[in-house]
PDB file of C-alpha atoms in Angstrom:
ATOM      1  CA  MET S   1      68.125  97.561  36.838  1.00 85.00           C
ATOM      2  CA  SER S   2      69.049 101.173  36.262  1.00 93.00           C
ATOM      3  CA  GLU S   3      66.777 103.493  34.202  1.00 95.00           C
ATOM      4  CA  LEU S   4      69.582 103.619  31.651  1.00 96.00           C
ATOM      5  CA  ILE S   5      70.262  99.936  31.313  1.00 96.00           C
ATOM      6  CA  ALA S   6      66.519  99.712  30.776  1.00 96.00           C
ATOM      7  CA  ALA S   7      66.611 102.161  28.021  1.00 97.00           C
ATOM      8  CA  VAL S   8      69.677 100.392  26.538  1.00 96.00           C
ATOM      9  CA  TYR S   9      67.756  97.078  26.636  1.00 95.00           C
ATOM     10  CA  SER S  10      64.721  98.601  25.076  1.00 96.00           C
ATOM     11  CA  GLY S  11      66.808 100.248  22.315  1.00 95.00           C
ATOM     12  CA  ASP S  12      65.208 103.768  23.415  1.00 97.00           C
ATOM     13  CA  GLN S  13      68.064 106.030  21.893  1.00 96.00           C
ATOM     14  CA  ALA S  14      66.012 109.136  22.786  1.00 97.00           C
ATOM     15  CA  ARG S  15      65.787 108.124  26.511  1.00 97.00           C
ATOM     16  CA  ILE S  16      69.451 107.007  26.442  1.00 97.00           C
ATOM     17  CA  GLY S  17      70.433 110.463  25.324  1.00 97.00           C
ATOM     18  CA  GLU S  18      68.291 112.217  27.830  1.00 97.00           C
ATOM     19  CA  LEU S  19      69.797 110.241  30.718  1.00 97.00           C
ATOM     20  CA  LEU S  20      73.521 110.799  29.506  1.00 97.00           C
ATOM     21  CA  ALA S  21      72.933 114.318  28.984  1.00 97.00           C
ATOM     22  CA  ALA S  22      72.773 114.597  32.780  1.00 95.00           C
ATOM     23  CA  GLU S  23      76.423 113.073  32.767  1.00 95.00           C
ATOM     24  CA  PRO S  24      75.776 110.362  35.282  1.00 96.00           C
ATOM     25  CA  GLU S  25      78.659 108.329  36.799  1.00 96.00           C
ATOM     26  CA  LEU S  26      78.114 105.181  34.922  1.00 98.00           C
ATOM     27  CA  ASP S  27      78.624 101.997  36.776  1.00 98.00           C
ATOM     28  CA  VAL S  28      80.433  98.997  35.449  1.00 98.00           C
ATOM     29  CA  PHE S  29      77.334  97.514  33.724  1.00 98.00           C
ATOM     30  CA  GLU S  30      76.087 100.718  32.171  1.00 98.00           C
ATOM     31  CA  ALA S  31      79.629 101.553  30.888  1.00 98.00           C
ATOM     32  CA  SER S  32      79.804  97.922  29.253  1.00 98.00           C
ATOM     33  CA  ALA S  33      76.464  97.994  27.796  1.00 98.00           C
ATOM     34  CA  LEU S  34      77.025 101.471  26.347  1.00 98.00           C
ATOM     35  CA  GLY S  35      80.775 100.770  25.262  1.00 97.00           C
ATOM     36  CA  ARG S  36      82.112 103.564  27.309  1.00 98.00           C
ATOM     37  CA  VAL S  37      85.771 102.147  27.388  1.00 98.00           C
ATOM     38  CA  GLN S  38      87.461 105.013  29.183  1.00 98.00           C
ATOM     39  CA  ARG S  39      84.711 104.929  32.041  1.00 98.00           C
ATOM     40  CA  LEU S  40      85.184 101.164  32.262  1.00 98.00           C
ATOM     41  CA  GLU S  41      88.945 101.477  32.482  1.00 98.00           C
ATOM     42  CA  GLU S  42      88.590 103.983  35.400  1.00 98.00           C
ATOM     43  CA  LEU S  43      86.112 101.667  37.217  1.00 98.00           C
ATOM     44  CA  LEU S  44      88.257  98.632  36.790  1.00 98.00           C
ATOM     45  CA  ASP S  45      91.502 100.384  37.734  1.00 98.00           C
ATOM     46  CA  ALA S  46      89.751 101.426  41.004  1.00 98.00           C
ATOM     47  CA  GLU S  47      88.227  98.048  41.681  1.00 98.00           C
ATOM     48  CA  PRO S  48      89.617  95.088  39.522  1.00 98.00           C
ATOM     49  CA  GLY S  49      86.941  92.745  40.916  1.00 97.00           C
ATOM     50  CA  LEU S  50      84.332  94.478  39.040  1.00 98.00           C
ATOM     51  CA  VAL S  51      85.388  92.661  35.915  1.00 98.00           C
ATOM     52  CA  ALA S  52      83.458  89.511  37.603  1.00 97.00           C
ATOM     53  CA  ALA S  53      80.588  91.494  38.878  1.00 97.00           C
ATOM     54  CA  TRP S  54      76.953  90.257  38.506  1.00 97.00           C
ATOM     55  CA  ALA S  55      74.140  92.635  37.488  1.00 95.00           C
ATOM     56  CA  GLU S  56      70.732  92.225  38.822  1.00 92.00           C
ATOM     57  CA  ASP S  57      69.469  90.527  35.670  1.00 92.00           C
ATOM     58  CA  GLY S  58      72.377  87.661  36.013  1.00 94.00           C
ATOM     59  CA  PHE S  59      74.673  89.145  33.460  1.00 96.00           C
ATOM     60  CA  THR S  60      78.300  90.108  33.837  1.00 97.00           C
ATOM     61  CA  PRO S  61      79.961  93.205  32.136  1.00 98.00           C
ATOM     62  CA  LEU S  62      81.117  91.037  29.483  1.00 98.00           C
ATOM     63  CA  HIS S  63      78.015  89.557  28.439  1.00 97.00           C
ATOM     64  CA  LEU S  64      76.672  93.055  28.370  1.00 98.00           C
ATOM     65  CA  ALA S  65      79.590  94.323  26.090  1.00 98.00           C
ATOM     66  CA  ALA S  66      79.051  91.404  23.920  1.00 98.00           C
ATOM     67  CA  PHE S  67      75.318  91.583  23.510  1.00 97.00           C
ATOM     68  CA  PHE S  68      75.226  95.337  22.885  1.00 97.00           C
ATOM     69  CA  ARG S  69      78.071  95.030  20.242  1.00 97.00           C
ATOM     70  CA  HIS S  70      80.975  96.999  22.023  1.00 98.00           C
ATOM     71  CA  PRO S  71      84.088  94.815  21.042  1.00 98.00           C
ATOM     72  CA  GLU S  72      86.508  97.202  22.556  1.00 98.00           C
ATOM     73  CA  ALA S  73      84.708  97.065  25.940  1.00 98.00           C
ATOM     74  CA  ALA S  74      84.797  93.411  25.569  1.00 98.00           C
ATOM     75  CA  ARG S  75      88.591  93.208  24.893  1.00 98.00           C
ATOM     76  CA  LEU S  76      89.194  95.479  27.943  1.00 98.00           C
ATOM     77  CA  LEU S  77      87.147  93.118  30.124  1.00 98.00           C
ATOM     78  CA  VAL S  78      88.949  90.064  28.854  1.00 98.00           C
ATOM     79  CA  GLU S  79      92.312  91.631  29.195  1.00 97.00           C
ATOM     80  CA  ARG S  80      91.368  92.456  32.701  1.00 98.00           C
ATOM     81  CA  GLY S  81      90.428  88.892  33.464  1.00 97.00           C
ATOM     82  CA  ALA S  82      86.729  88.270  32.517  1.00 98.00           C
ATOM     83  CA  LEU S  83      85.932  84.651  31.999  1.00 97.00           C
ATOM     84  CA  VAL S  84      85.042  83.896  28.466  1.00 97.00           C
ATOM     85  CA  ASP S  85      82.758  81.018  29.292  1.00 95.00           C
ATOM     86  CA  VAL S  86      81.051  82.350  32.364  1.00 96.00           C
ATOM     87  CA  VAL S  87      77.342  81.321  32.340  1.00 94.00           C
ATOM     88  CA  ALA S  88      74.653  84.026  33.163  1.00 95.00           C
ATOM     89  CA  ARG S  89      72.808  83.752  36.391  1.00 94.00           C
ATOM     90  CA  ASN S  90      69.685  84.280  34.401  1.00 84.00           C
ATOM     91  CA  GLU S  91      67.144  81.655  34.878  1.00 78.00           C
ATOM     92  CA  ASP S  92      65.741  81.915  31.287  1.00 82.00           C
ATOM     93  CA  LEU S  93      68.932  82.287  29.112  1.00 82.00           C
ATOM     94  CA  GLN S  94      71.968  80.940  30.981  1.00 89.00           C
ATOM     95  CA  VAL S  95      74.070  82.207  28.272  1.00 94.00           C
ATOM     96  CA  THR S  96      77.760  82.586  27.826  1.00 96.00           C
ATOM     97  CA  PRO S  97      79.395  85.852  26.333  1.00 97.00           C
ATOM     98  CA  LEU S  98      79.874  84.128  23.096  1.00 97.00           C
ATOM     99  CA  GLN S  99      76.274  83.249  22.994  1.00 95.00           C
ATOM    100  CA  SER S 100      75.464  86.821  23.734  1.00 96.00           C
ATOM    101  CA  ALA S 101      77.729  88.066  20.963  1.00 97.00           C
ATOM    102  CA  ALA S 102      76.184  85.440  18.532  1.00 95.00           C
ATOM    103  CA  ALA S 103      72.476  86.318  19.263  1.00 94.00           C
ATOM    104  CA  SER S 104      73.563  89.999  18.418  1.00 95.00           C
ATOM    105  CA  ARG S 105      75.588  89.182  15.300  1.00 94.00           C
ATOM    106  CA  GLU S 106      78.621  90.601  16.787  1.00 95.00           C
ATOM    107  CA  GLY S 107      81.610  89.027  14.813  1.00 95.00           C
ATOM    108  CA  GLU S 108      84.471  90.987  16.243  1.00 97.00           C
ATOM    109  CA  THR S 109      83.605  90.164  19.907  1.00 97.00           C
ATOM    110  CA  ALA S 110      82.865  86.606  18.976  1.00 97.00           C
ATOM    111  CA  ALA S 111      86.244  86.242  17.296  1.00 97.00           C
ATOM    112  CA  LEU S 112      88.015  87.571  20.417  1.00 98.00           C
ATOM    113  CA  LEU S 113      86.219  85.328  22.739  1.00 98.00           C
ATOM    114  CA  LEU S 114      86.934  82.141  20.457  1.00 97.00           C
ATOM    115  CA  GLU S 115      90.651  83.224  20.187  1.00 97.00           C
ATOM    116  CA  ARG S 116      90.673  83.474  24.090  1.00 97.00           C
ATOM    117  CA  GLY S 117      89.290  79.877  24.299  1.00 96.00           C
ATOM    118  CA  ALA S 118      85.543  80.164  24.495  1.00 97.00           C
ATOM    119  CA  ASP S 119      83.738  76.911  23.888  1.00 96.00           C
ATOM    120  CA  PRO S 120      81.657  77.154  20.766  1.00 96.00           C
ATOM    121  CA  ASN S 121      79.458  74.270  21.798  1.00 96.00           C
ATOM    122  CA  VAL S 122      78.254  75.328  24.936  1.00 93.00           C
ATOM    123  CA  GLN S 123      74.531  74.764  25.411  1.00 92.00           C
ATOM    124  CA  GLN S 124      72.106  77.044  26.985  1.00 89.00           C
ATOM    125  CA  ARG S 125      68.666  75.952  28.279  1.00 83.00           C
ATOM    126  CA  GLY S 126      67.130  73.751  25.658  1.00 84.00           C
ATOM    127  CA  GLY S 127      70.515  72.705  24.048  1.00 88.00           C
ATOM    128  CA  PHE S 128      70.644  76.109  22.075  1.00 90.00           C
ATOM    129  CA  THR S 129      74.272  76.917  21.040  1.00 94.00           C
ATOM    130  CA  ALA S 130      75.985  79.878  19.270  1.00 95.00           C
ATOM    131  CA  LEU S 131      76.015  78.122  15.999  1.00 95.00           C
ATOM    132  CA  HIS S 132      72.116  77.650  16.369  1.00 94.00           C
ATOM    133  CA  SER S 133      71.812  81.317  17.107  1.00 92.00           C
ATOM    134  CA  VAL S 134      73.729  82.512  14.003  1.00 94.00           C
ATOM    135  CA  ALA S 135      72.134  80.001  11.951  1.00 93.00           C
ATOM    136  CA  GLN S 136      68.650  81.524  12.841  1.00 92.00           C
ATOM    137  CA  ASN S 137      70.111  84.868  12.168  1.00 91.00           C
ATOM    138  CA  GLY S 138      71.436  83.936   8.708  1.00 93.00           C
ATOM    139  CA  ASP S 139      74.872  85.142   9.861  1.00 93.00           C
ATOM    140  CA  GLU S 140      77.129  83.042   7.439  1.00 95.00           C
ATOM    141  CA  PRO S 141      80.406  84.670   8.247  1.00 95.00           C
ATOM    142  CA  LEU S 142      79.979  84.149  12.037  1.00 96.00           C
ATOM    143  CA  ALA S 143      78.813  80.544  11.320  1.00 96.00           C
ATOM    144  CA  GLU S 144      82.083  79.910   9.441  1.00 96.00           C
ATOM    145  CA  LEU S 145      84.031  81.486  12.235  1.00 96.00           C
ATOM    146  CA  LEU S 146      82.370  79.206  14.801  1.00 96.00           C
ATOM    147  CA  LEU S 147      82.864  76.146  12.605  1.00 96.00           C
ATOM    148  CA  VAL S 148      86.509  76.940  12.131  1.00 96.00           C
ATOM    149  CA  HIS S 149      86.732  77.129  15.956  1.00 96.00           C
ATOM    150  CA  GLY S 150      85.158  73.632  16.467  1.00 96.00           C
ATOM    151  CA  ALA S 151      81.483  74.361  16.468  1.00 96.00           C
ATOM    152  CA  ASP S 152      79.633  71.265  16.163  1.00 94.00           C
ATOM    153  CA  PRO S 153      77.386  71.264  13.009  1.00 91.00           C
ATOM    154  CA  ALA S 154      75.295  68.459  14.326  1.00 85.00           C
TER     155      ALA S 154
END
């Protein structure tokens, strides 16, 4: 994992700013996690297969854009062919991008994924669904969105 991705995961805005001040060439994971849509477009134009790349921590660019609340990056990735129901290769979480969006209360990305056919009832390890996540967060609007798209309240 790059130092920049580590700073994004930890929410260290000062360190992110320091690292970005050096104007690094962001990779597909960094661009997705930071919502740098222009850079993401450049990378995908040059190498379309990056849309389905796997980060060292088991997530795709779409998982990262969804979790870090970057709906425009998520939209670009979906438009370029990212699978909306891809399950992370992370031993502990095994989440879909919808579950990543739900965990971070990212309604715009969740709506996009649902409109593109994401299954609201996919269960991660332990049977946890996106609806469980939004209920835990008290996110009523996102819960309603999931229910409208067929989430099982049971």
